[in-house]
Coordinates of N, CA and C in Angstrom, one line a residue:
M20 N 106.9 126.5 95.7 CA 106.6 125.6 96.8 C 107.9 125.6 97.6
S21 N 107.8 125.9 98.9 CA 109.0 126.0 99.7 C 108.9 125.9 101.2
L22 N 110.0 125.6 101.8 CA 110.0 125.4 103.3 C 111.2 126.2 103.8
T23 N 111.2 126.7 105.0 CA 112.3 127.5 105.5 C 112.8 127.0 106.8
I24 N 114.0 126.7 106.9 CA 114.6 126.1 108.1 C 116.0 126.8 108.3
R25 N 116.4 127.0 109.5 CA 117.7 127.5 109.8 C 118.8 126.6 109.3
S26 N 119.7 127.2 108.6 CA 120.9 126.4 108.3 C 121.8 126.2 109.5
H27 N 122.7 125.2 109.4 CA 123.5 124.9 110.6 C 124.5 126.1 110.8
S28 N 125.0 126.7 109.8 CA 125.9 127.8 110.0 C 125.2 129.0 110.7
Q29 N 123.9 129.3 110.3 CA 123.2 130.3 111.0 C 122.9 130.0 112.4
L30 N 122.6 128.8 112.7 CA 122.4 128.4 114.1 C 123.6 128.5 114.9
L31 N 124.8 128.2 114.4 CA 126.0 128.3 115.1 C 126.3 129.8 115.4
G32 N 126.0 130.6 114.4 CA 126.3 132.0 114.5 C 125.4 132.8 115.5
N33 N 124.2 132.2 115.7 CA 123.2 133.0 116.5 C 123.0 132.4 117.9
S34 N 123.5 131.3 118.2 CA 123.3 130.7 119.5 C 124.4 130.8 120.4
C35 N 124.2 131.5 121.5 CA 125.3 131.7 122.5 C 125.5 130.4 123.3
L36 N 124.5 129.5 123.3 CA 124.7 128.3 124.0 C 125.5 127.3 123.2
I37 N 125.3 127.3 121.9 CA 126.0 126.3 121.1 C 127.5 126.6 120.8
L38 N 127.8 127.9 120.7 CA 129.2 128.3 120.4 C 130.2 127.8 121.3
P39 N 130.1 127.8 122.6 CA 131.1 127.3 123.5 C 131.3 125.8 123.3
V40 N 130.2 125.1 123.0 CA 130.3 123.6 122.8 C 131.1 123.3 121.6
F41 N 130.9 124.1 120.5 CA 131.6 123.9 119.3 C 133.1 124.3 119.4
A42 N 133.4 125.3 120.2 CA 134.7 125.7 120.4 C 135.5 124.5 121.1
F43 N 134.8 123.9 122.0 CA 135.4 122.8 122.7 C 135.6 121.6 121.8
L44 N 134.6 121.3 121.0 CA 134.7 120.2 120.0 C 135.7 120.4 119.0
S45 N 135.9 121.7 118.6 CA 136.9 122.0 117.6 C 138.3 121.6 118.2
G46 N 138.5 122.0 119.4 CA 139.8 121.7 120.1 C 140.0 120.2 120.2
C47 N 138.9 119.4 120.2 CA 139.0 118.0 120.3 C 139.1 117.3 118.9
G48 N 139.0 118.1 117.9 CA 139.1 117.6 116.5 C 137.8 117.0 116.1
L49 N 136.6 117.3 116.7 CA 135.4 116.7 116.4 C 134.4 117.6 115.6
S50 N 134.8 118.9 115.4 CA 133.9 119.9 114.8 C 133.4 119.5 113.4
D51 N 134.3 118.9 112.6 CA 133.9 118.5 111.2 C 132.8 117.5 111.3
K52 N 132.9 116.5 112.2 CA 131.9 115.4 112.3 C 130.6 116.0 112.8
V53 N 130.6 116.9 113.8 CA 129.4 117.5 114.3 C 128.7 118.4 113.2
N54 N 129.5 119.2 112.5 CA 129.0 120.0 111.4 C 128.3 119.2 110.4
S55 N 128.9 118.0 110.1 CA 128.3 117.1 109.1 C 127.0 116.6 109.6
Q56 N 126.9 116.2 110.9 CA 125.7 115.7 111.4 C 124.6 116.7 111.4
I57 N 124.9 118.0 111.8 CA 123.9 119.1 111.8 C 123.4 119.3 110.4
S58 N 124.3 119.3 109.4 CA 123.9 119.5 108.0 C 122.9 118.4 107.6
A59 N 123.2 117.1 108.0 CA 122.3 116.0 107.7 C 120.9 116.2 108.3
E60 N 120.9 116.7 109.5 CA 119.6 117.0 110.2 C 118.8 118.0 109.4
D61 N 119.5 119.1 109.0 CA 118.8 120.1 108.2 C 118.2 119.5 106.9
T62 N 119.1 118.7 106.2 CA 118.7 118.1 105.0 C 117.5 117.2 105.1
N63 N 117.4 116.4 106.2 CA 116.3 115.5 106.4 C 115.0 116.3 106.5
L64 N 115.0 117.4 107.2 CA 113.7 118.2 107.3 C 113.3 118.8 106.0
Q65 N 114.3 119.3 105.3 CA 114.0 120.0 104.0 C 113.4 118.9 103.0
T66 N 114.0 117.8 103.0 CA 113.6 116.8 102.0 C 112.2 116.2 102.4
Q67 N 111.9 116.1 103.6 CA 110.6 115.7 104.0 C 109.5 116.7 103.5
A68 N 109.8 118.0 103.6 CA 108.9 119.0 103.1 C 108.7 118.9 101.6
C69 N 109.9 118.6 100.9 CA 109.8 118.5 99.4 C 109.0 117.3 99.0
K70 N 109.1 116.2 99.7 CA 108.3 115.0 99.4 C 106.8 115.3 99.6
Q71 N 106.4 116.0 100.7 CA 105.0 116.3 100.9 C 104.5 117.2 99.7
M72 N 105.3 118.2 99.3 CA 104.9 119.0 98.2 C 104.6 118.3 97.0
L73 N 105.5 117.4 96.6 CA 105.3 116.6 95.4 C 104.1 115.7 95.5
Q74 N 103.9 115.1 96.7 CA 102.7 114.2 96.9 C 101.4 115.1 96.8
H75 N 101.4 116.3 97.2 CA 100.2 117.1 97.1 C 99.9 117.5 95.7
V76 N 101.0 117.8 94.9 CA 100.8 118.1 93.5 C 100.2 116.8 92.8
D77 N 100.6 115.6 93.2 CA 100.1 114.4 92.6 C 98.6 114.3 92.8
L78 N 98.0 114.9 93.8 CA 96.6 114.9 93.9 C 95.8 115.5 92.7
I79 N 96.3 116.6 92.2 CA 95.6 117.2 91.1 C 96.0 116.5 89.8
V80 N 97.3 116.0 89.7 CA 97.7 115.3 88.5 C 96.9 114.0 88.4
S81 N 96.7 113.3 89.4 CA 95.9 112.1 89.3 C 94.5 112.3 88.9
G82 N 93.9 113.4 89.4 CA 92.6 113.8 89.0 C 92.5 114.2 87.5
V83 N 93.6 114.8 87.0 CA 93.6 115.2 85.6 C 93.7 113.9 84.7
M84 N 94.6 113.0 85.1 CA 94.7 111.8 84.4 C 93.5 110.9 84.4
A85 N 92.8 110.9 85.5 CA 91.5 110.2 85.5 C 90.4 110.8 84.6
Q86 N 90.4 112.1 84.6 CA 89.4 112.8 83.7 C 89.8 112.6 82.3
A87 N 91.1 112.6 81.9 CA 91.5 112.3 80.5 C 91.1 110.9 80.1
A88 N 91.1 110.0 81.0 CA 90.8 108.6 80.7 C 89.3 108.3 80.6
A89 N 88.5 109.3 81.0 CA 87.0 109.1 81.0 C 86.5 109.3 79.6
E90 N 85.2 108.9 79.5 CA 84.5 109.1 78.2 C 84.5 110.6 77.8
P91 N 84.8 110.9 76.5 CA 84.8 112.3 76.1 C 83.5 112.9 76.4
G92 N 83.6 114.2 76.8 CA 82.4 115.0 77.1 C 81.8 114.7 78.5
T93 N 82.3 113.8 79.2 CA 81.8 113.6 80.6 C 82.6 114.4 81.6
T94 N 81.9 114.8 82.6 CA 82.5 115.6 83.7 C 82.4 114.9 85.0
P95 N 83.5 114.6 85.7 CA 83.4 113.8 86.9 C 82.6 114.6 88.0
P96 N 81.8 113.9 88.8 CA 81.1 114.6 89.9 C 82.0 115.2 90.9
A97 N 81.5 116.2 91.6 CA 82.3 116.7 92.7 C 82.4 115.7 93.8
I98 N 83.6 115.5 94.3 CA 83.8 114.4 95.3 C 84.8 115.0 96.4
C99 N 84.7 114.4 97.6 CA 85.7 114.7 98.6 C 86.3 113.3 99.0
Q100 N 87.6 113.4 99.3 CA 88.3 112.1 99.7 C 89.4 112.5 100.6
K101 N 89.8 111.5 101.4 CA 90.9 111.6 102.4 C 92.2 111.5 101.6
I102 N 93.2 112.3 102.0 CA 94.6 112.2 101.5 C 95.2 111.0 102.2
Q103 N 95.8 110.1 101.4 CA 96.5 109.0 102.0 C 97.6 109.4 103.0
M104 N 97.7 108.7 104.1 CA 98.7 108.9 105.2 C 98.5 110.3 105.8
T105 N 97.3 110.7 105.9 CA 97.0 112.0 106.6 C 95.7 111.9 107.3
Q106 N 95.3 112.9 108.0 CA 94.0 113.1 108.6 C 93.3 114.2 107.8
C107 N 93.6 114.4 106.6 CA 93.2 115.5 105.8 C 92.2 115.1 104.7
T108 N 91.2 116.0 104.4 CA 90.3 115.7 103.3 C 90.3 116.9 102.3
V109 N 90.3 116.5 101.0 CA 90.3 117.4 99.9 C 89.0 117.2 99.1
C110 N 88.5 118.2 98.5 CA 87.3 118.1 97.6 C 87.6 118.6 96.2
Y111 N 87.2 117.8 95.2 CA 87.4 118.1 93.8 C 86.1 118.7 93.2
T112 N 86.2 119.7 92.3 CA 85.1 120.1 91.5 C 85.7 120.2 90.0
S113 N 84.8 119.9 89.1 CA 85.3 119.8 87.7 C 84.3 120.4 86.7
T114 N 84.8 121.0 85.7 CA 84.1 121.4 84.5 C 84.8 120.8 83.3
P115 N 84.3 120.9 82.1 CA 85.0 120.3 80.9 C 86.4 121.0 80.7
Q116 N 86.5 122.2 81.2 CA 87.8 123.0 81.0 C 88.7 123.0 82.2
E117 N 88.2 122.8 83.4 CA 89.0 123.1 84.6 C 88.6 122.1 85.7
Q118 N 89.6 121.7 86.5 CA 89.4 120.9 87.7 C 90.1 121.6 88.8
T119 N 89.5 121.7 90.0 CA 90.1 122.3 91.2 C 90.0 121.4 92.3
L120 N 90.9 121.7 93.3 CA 91.0 120.9 94.5 C 91.3 121.8 95.7
E121 N 90.5 121.6 96.7 CA 90.6 122.5 97.9 C 90.7 121.6 99.2
L122 N 91.5 122.0 100.1 CA 91.6 121.3 101.4 C 90.4 121.8 102.2
Q123 N 89.7 120.8 102.8 CA 88.5 121.1 103.6 C 88.8 121.1 105.1
T124 N 89.8 120.4 105.5 CA 90.2 120.2 106.9 C 91.4 121.0 107.2
L125 N 91.3 122.3 107.3 CA 92.5 123.2 107.5 C 93.2 122.8 108.8
G126 N 94.5 122.8 108.8 CA 95.3 122.5 110.0 C 95.2 121.0 110.4
C127 N 95.1 120.1 109.4 CA 95.0 118.7 109.7 C 96.4 118.0 109.8
A128 N 96.5 116.9 110.5 CA 97.8 116.2 110.7 C 98.2 115.4 109.5
I129 N 99.5 115.4 109.2 CA 100.1 114.5 108.3 C 100.8 113.4 109.0
D130 N 100.5 112.1 108.7 CA 101.1 111.0 109.4 C 102.6 111.1 109.3
T131 N 103.3 110.7 110.4 CA 104.8 110.7 110.4 C 105.3 109.6 109.6
P132 N 106.1 109.8 108.6 CA 106.7 108.7 107.8 C 107.7 108.0 108.7
P133 N 108.0 106.7 108.3 CA 108.9 105.9 109.2 C 110.2 106.6 109.4
E134 N 110.8 107.2 108.4 CA 112.1 107.8 108.6 C 112.1 109.1 109.5
G135 N 110.9 109.6 109.8 CA 110.8 110.8 110.7 C 110.5 110.4 112.1
K136 N 110.3 109.2 112.4 CA 109.9 108.8 113.8 C 111.2 108.9 114.7
D137 N 112.4 108.8 114.2 CA 113.6 108.9 115.0 C 113.8 110.2 115.6
Y138 N 113.2 111.3 115.0 CA 113.4 112.6 115.5 C 112.0 113.3 115.8
S139 N 111.0 112.5 116.1 CA 109.7 112.9 116.5 C 109.1 114.0 115.6
L140 N 109.2 113.7 114.3 CA 108.7 114.6 113.3 C 107.2 114.7 113.4
E141 N 106.6 115.9 113.4 CA 105.2 116.2 113.3 C 105.0 117.2 112.2
M142 N 104.0 117.0 111.4 CA 103.6 117.9 110.3 C 102.1 118.1 110.2
T143 N 101.8 119.4 109.9 CA 100.4 119.8 109.8 C 100.2 120.5 108.5
L144 N 99.2 120.1 107.8 CA 98.8 120.8 106.5 C 97.9 122.0 106.8
K145 N 98.4 123.2 106.7 CA 97.6 124.4 107.0 C 96.6 124.7 105.9
D146 N 97.0 124.7 104.7 CA 96.1 124.9 103.6 C 96.6 124.3 102.3
L147 N 95.7 124.1 101.3 CA 96.1 123.5 100.0 C 95.1 123.8 99.0
S148 N 95.5 124.3 97.9 CA 94.6 124.7 96.8 C 95.3 124.4 95.4
M149 N 94.7 123.6 94.5 CA 95.3 123.3 93.3 C 94.2 123.5 92.2
S150 N 94.7 123.7 90.9 CA 93.8 123.8 89.8 C 94.5 123.3 88.6
A151 N 93.7 122.8 87.6 CA 94.2 122.3 86.3 C 93.3 122.8 85.2
L152 N 93.9 123.6 84.3 CA 93.2 124.3 83.3 C 93.5 123.7 81.9
Q153 N 92.5 123.3 81.1 CA 92.7 122.7 79.8 C 93.2 123.7 78.8
Q154 N 94.3 123.3 78.1 CA 94.9 124.1 77.0 C 95.0 123.2 75.8
P155 N 93.9 123.4 74.9 CA 93.9 122.5 73.7 C 95.2 122.5 72.9
P156 N 95.5 121.3 72.3 CA 94.6 120.1 72.2 C 94.7 119.2 73.4
S157 N 95.9 119.0 74.0 CA 96.0 118.0 75.0 C 96.8 118.4 76.2
Q158 N 97.1 119.7 76.4 CA 97.9 120.1 77.5 C 97.0 120.7 78.6
I159 N 97.5 120.4 79.8 CA 96.8 120.9 81.0 C 97.8 121.8 81.8
K160 N 97.4 123.0 82.2 CA 98.3 123.9 83.0 C 97.9 123.7 84.5
I161 N 98.9 123.4 85.3 CA 98.7 123.2 86.7 C 99.1 124.5 87.5
D162 N 98.3 124.9 88.4 CA 98.6 125.9 89.4 C 98.3 125.5 90.8
G163 N 98.9 126.1 91.8 CA 98.5 125.7 93.1 C 99.5 126.2 94.2
H164 N 99.1 126.1 95.5 CA 100.0 126.4 96.6 C 99.5 125.7 97.8
G165 N 100.4 125.7 98.8 CA 100.0 125.1 100.1 C 101.0 125.5 101.2
H166 N 100.6 125.2 102.4 CA 101.5 125.6 103.6 C 101.5 124.4 104.6
I167 N 102.7 124.2 105.1 CA 102.9 123.1 106.1 C 103.6 123.6 107.3
T168 N 103.3 123.2 108.5 CA 104.2 123.4 109.6 C 104.8 122.1 110.1
L169 N 106.1 122.2 110.5 CA 106.8 121.1 111.0 C 107.3 121.3 112.4
G170 N 107.4 120.2 113.1 CA 108.1 120.2 114.4 C 108.9 119.0 114.6
A171 N 110.1 119.1 115.2 CA 111.0 117.9 115.3 C 111.9 118.1 116.5
V172 N 112.4 117.0 117.1 CA 113.4 117.1 118.1 C 114.6 116.4 117.6
L173 N 115.6 117.2 117.3 CA 116.8 116.7 116.6 C 118.0 116.5 117.6
P174 N 118.8 115.5 117.4 CA 119.9 115.2 118.4 C 120.8 116.4 118.7
L175 N 121.2 117.2 117.7 CA 122.1 118.3 118.0 C 121.4 119.7 118.0
L176 N 120.4 119.9 117.1 CA 119.7 121.1 117.1 C 118.6 121.3 118.1
G177 N 118.2 120.2 118.7 CA 117.1 120.3 119.7 C 115.8 120.4 119.1
A178 N 114.8 121.0 119.9 CA 113.5 121.2 119.4 C 113.5 122.3 118.3
L179 N 112.8 122.0 117.2 CA 112.8 122.9 116.0 C 111.4 123.0 115.5
H180 N 110.9 124.2 115.2 CA 109.6 124.4 114.5 C 109.8 125.2 113.3
A181 N 109.2 124.8 112.2 CA 109.3 125.5 110.9 C 108.0 125.6 110.2
T182 N 107.9 126.7 109.4 CA 106.7 126.9 108.5 C 107.2 126.8 107.1
T183 N 106.4 126.2 106.3 CA 106.8 126.1 104.9 C 105.7 126.6 104.0
G184 N 106.1 127.1 102.8 CA 105.1 127.5 101.8 C 105.6 127.0 100.5
Y185 N 104.7 126.6 99.6 CA 105.1 126.2 98.3 C 104.1 126.6 97.2
E186 N 104.6 126.7 96.0 CA 103.7 127.1 94.9 C 104.2 126.4 93.6
V187 N 103.3 126.2 92.7 CA 103.6 125.7 91.4 C 103.9 126.9 90.5
R188 N 105.1 127.1 90.1 CA 105.5 128.3 89.3 C 105.2 128.0 87.8
S189 N 105.4 126.7 87.4 CA 105.0 126.3 86.1 C 104.7 124.8 86.1
G190 N 103.6 124.4 85.6 CA 103.3 123.0 85.5 C 102.4 122.7 84.3
I191 N 103.0 121.7 83.5 CA 102.3 121.3 82.3 C 102.2 119.8 82.2
I192 N 101.0 119.3 82.0 CA 100.7 117.9 81.7 C 100.3 117.7 80.3
D193 N 100.9 116.8 79.6 CA 100.4 116.4 78.3 C 99.7 115.1 78.4
T194 N 98.3 115.2 78.3 CA 97.5 114.0 78.6 C 97.6 113.0 77.4
S195 N 98.0 113.4 76.2 CA 98.1 112.5 75.1 C 99.4 111.7 75.2
K196 N 100.4 112.2 75.8 CA 101.7 111.5 76.0 C 101.8 110.9 77.4
G197 N 101.0 111.4 78.4 CA 101.1 111.0 79.7 C 102.4 111.5 80.4
T198 N 102.8 112.7 80.0 CA 104.0 113.3 80.5 C 103.7 114.6 81.3
L199 N 104.7 115.0 82.1 CA 104.5 116.2 82.9 C 105.9 116.9 83.1
D200 N 105.8 118.2 83.3 CA 107.0 119.1 83.6 C 106.5 120.1 84.6
L201 N 107.3 120.1 85.8 CA 106.9 120.9 86.9 C 108.1 121.7 87.4
D202 N 107.8 123.0 87.7 CA 108.8 123.9 88.3 C 108.1 124.4 89.6
L203 N 108.7 124.0 90.7 CA 108.0 124.3 92.0 C 109.0 125.1 92.9
H204 N 108.4 126.0 93.6 CA 109.2 126.9 94.5 C 108.7 126.7 96.0
M205 N 109.7 126.5 96.8 CA 109.4 126.3 98.3 C 110.2 127.3 99.1
T206 N 109.6 127.7 100.2 CA 110.3 128.6 101.2 C 110.2 127.9 102.6
Y207 N 111.3 128.0 103.3 CA 111.4 127.4 104.7 C 111.7 128.5 105.7
Q208 N 111.0 128.5 106.8 CA 111.3 129.5 107.9 C 111.3 128.7 109.2
G209 N 112.5 128.6 109.8 CA 112.6 127.8 111.1 C 112.8 128.8 112.2
D210 N 111.8 128.7 113.2 CA 111.9 129.5 114.4 C 112.2 131.0 114.0
S211 N 113.3 131.6 114.5 CA 113.6 132.9 114.2 C 114.6 133.1 113.1
G212 N 114.9 132.0 112.4 CA 115.9 132.0 111.3 C 115.4 132.7 110.1
P213 N 116.3 132.9 109.1 CA 115.9 133.6 107.9 C 115.1 132.6 106.9
L214 N 114.5 133.3 105.9 CA 113.8 132.5 104.9 C 114.8 131.9 104.0
I215 N 114.6 130.6 103.7 CA 115.4 129.8 102.7 C 114.6 129.4 101.6
E216 N 115.1 129.7 100.4 CA 114.3 129.3 99.2 C 114.9 128.1 98.5
V217 N 114.0 127.2 98.0 CA 114.4 126.0 97.4 C 113.6 125.8 96.1
E218 N 114.3 125.4 95.0 CA 113.7 125.2 93.7 C 113.6 123.7 93.5
V219 N 112.5 123.2 93.0 CA 112.3 121.8 92.7 C 111.8 121.7 91.3
T220 N 112.5 120.9 90.5 CA 112.0 120.7 89.1 C 112.0 119.2 88.8
V221 N 110.9 118.8 88.2 CA 110.7 117.3 87.9 C 110.1 117.2 86.5
S222 N 110.4 116.1 85.8 CA 109.8 115.8 84.5 C 109.7 114.3 84.4
G223 N 108.9 113.9 83.4 CA 108.7 112.5 83.2 C 107.2 112.1 83.1
S224 N 106.8 111.1 83.8 CA 105.4 110.7 83.9 C 105.1 110.6 85.4
R225 N 103.8 110.5 85.7 CA 103.4 110.4 87.1 C 104.1 109.2 87.8
E226 N 104.3 108.1 87.1 CA 104.9 106.9 87.7 C 106.4 106.9 87.7
N227 N 107.0 107.8 86.9 CA 108.5 107.7 86.8 C 109.0 109.2 86.5
I228 N 109.5 109.8 87.6 CA 109.9 111.2 87.5 C 111.4 111.2 87.7
N229 N 112.0 112.3 87.2 CA 113.4 112.6 87.4 C 113.5 114.1 87.6
G230 N 114.4 114.6 88.5 CA 114.5 116.0 88.7 C 115.5 116.4 89.7
A231 N 115.4 117.6 90.2 CA 116.5 118.1 91.1 C 115.8 119.0 92.2
V232 N 116.5 119.1 93.4 CA 116.1 120.0 94.4 C 117.4 120.8 94.7
L233 N 117.3 122.1 94.6 CA 118.4 123.0 94.7 C 118.1 124.1 95.7
G234 N 119.0 124.4 96.6 CA 118.7 125.5 97.6 C 120.0 125.7 98.3
Q235 N 119.9 126.6 99.4 CA 121.1 126.9 100.2 C 121.6 125.6 100.8
N236 N 122.9 125.3 100.5 CA 123.5 124.0 101.1 C 122.7 122.8 100.7
L237 N 122.0 122.8 99.6 CA 121.1 121.7 99.3 C 121.2 121.4 97.8
S238 N 121.7 120.2 97.4 CA 121.8 119.8 96.0 C 121.4 118.3 96.0
C239 N 120.2 118.0 95.5 CA 119.6 116.7 95.5 C 119.1 116.3 94.2
T240 N 118.9 115.0 94.0 CA 118.2 114.4 92.8 C 116.9 113.8 93.2
V241 N 115.9 113.8 92.3 CA 114.6 113.3 92.6 C 114.3 112.2 91.6
T242 N 113.9 111.0 92.1 CA 113.6 109.9 91.3 C 112.3 109.3 91.9
G243 N 111.9 108.1 91.4 CA 110.7 107.4 91.9 C 109.4 107.9 91.2
S244 N 108.4 108.0 91.9 CA 107.1 108.5 91.3 C 106.6 109.7 92.1
L245 N 105.6 110.4 91.5 CA 105.2 111.6 92.1 C 104.5 111.4 93.5
I246 N 103.8 110.2 93.6 CA 103.2 109.9 94.9 C 104.1 109.4 95.9
S247 N 105.3 108.8 95.4 CA 106.3 108.3 96.3 C 107.7 108.6 95.8
P248 N 108.0 109.9 96.0 CA 109.3 110.4 95.5 C 110.5 109.9 96.3
N249 N 111.7 109.7 95.7 CA 112.9 109.5 96.4 C 113.8 110.7 96.2
I250 N 114.4 111.2 97.3 CA 115.2 112.4 97.2 C 116.6 112.0 97.8
S251 N 117.6 112.1 97.0 CA 119.0 111.8 97.4 C 119.9 113.0 97.3
C252 N 120.5 113.4 98.4 CA 121.3 114.6 98.5 C 122.8 114.3 98.7
R253 N 123.6 115.2 98.2 CA 125.0 115.0 98.4 C 125.6 116.1 99.2

């Protein structure tokens, strides 16, 4: 599961318009401050994508937990429901051994979170597919992938568009203990910039997770819940 965005160093190296400005700022002793702000803008976009990825994984995890709590031998009916804070609809299908989730409204809008309104963040969910396969006695294997596009107007970077892709490389839920372990891979591609890979690992329970986000110029911790993750970067 991943998102790709131009890093600030690559932007400086590739933009003939930005270079003279930074040469001037360096002479004024302001380049360190500007570089720090650009890095913060990069990080904000990447962490927003990470949060969306974790929330999308929660959709299948919550379905698994609900089925585990149902009467033994029962199979939940196929249902469709809206994803919270989006204009998107997903549909679930289930058998005693497997549960799947598919996005029905391809290219639907994701509501802008409060922290994204300052830079006019817009996100679109292009596709989403998840599955959960029973592995007796009480383990569930999670697989899945999705794609998001992002657009933002940043104070120093200006207008930026990015495409993101993510996948579950390894995902295990133990329904008897209520625990999970996830290894997610994300890629970010901003405008004409290079592909940036990000690794996200979390463990714990659906309501209480701990983990890390590691990538190019990105080192963060993950806390909170799967549906409402907190990502703090240094």
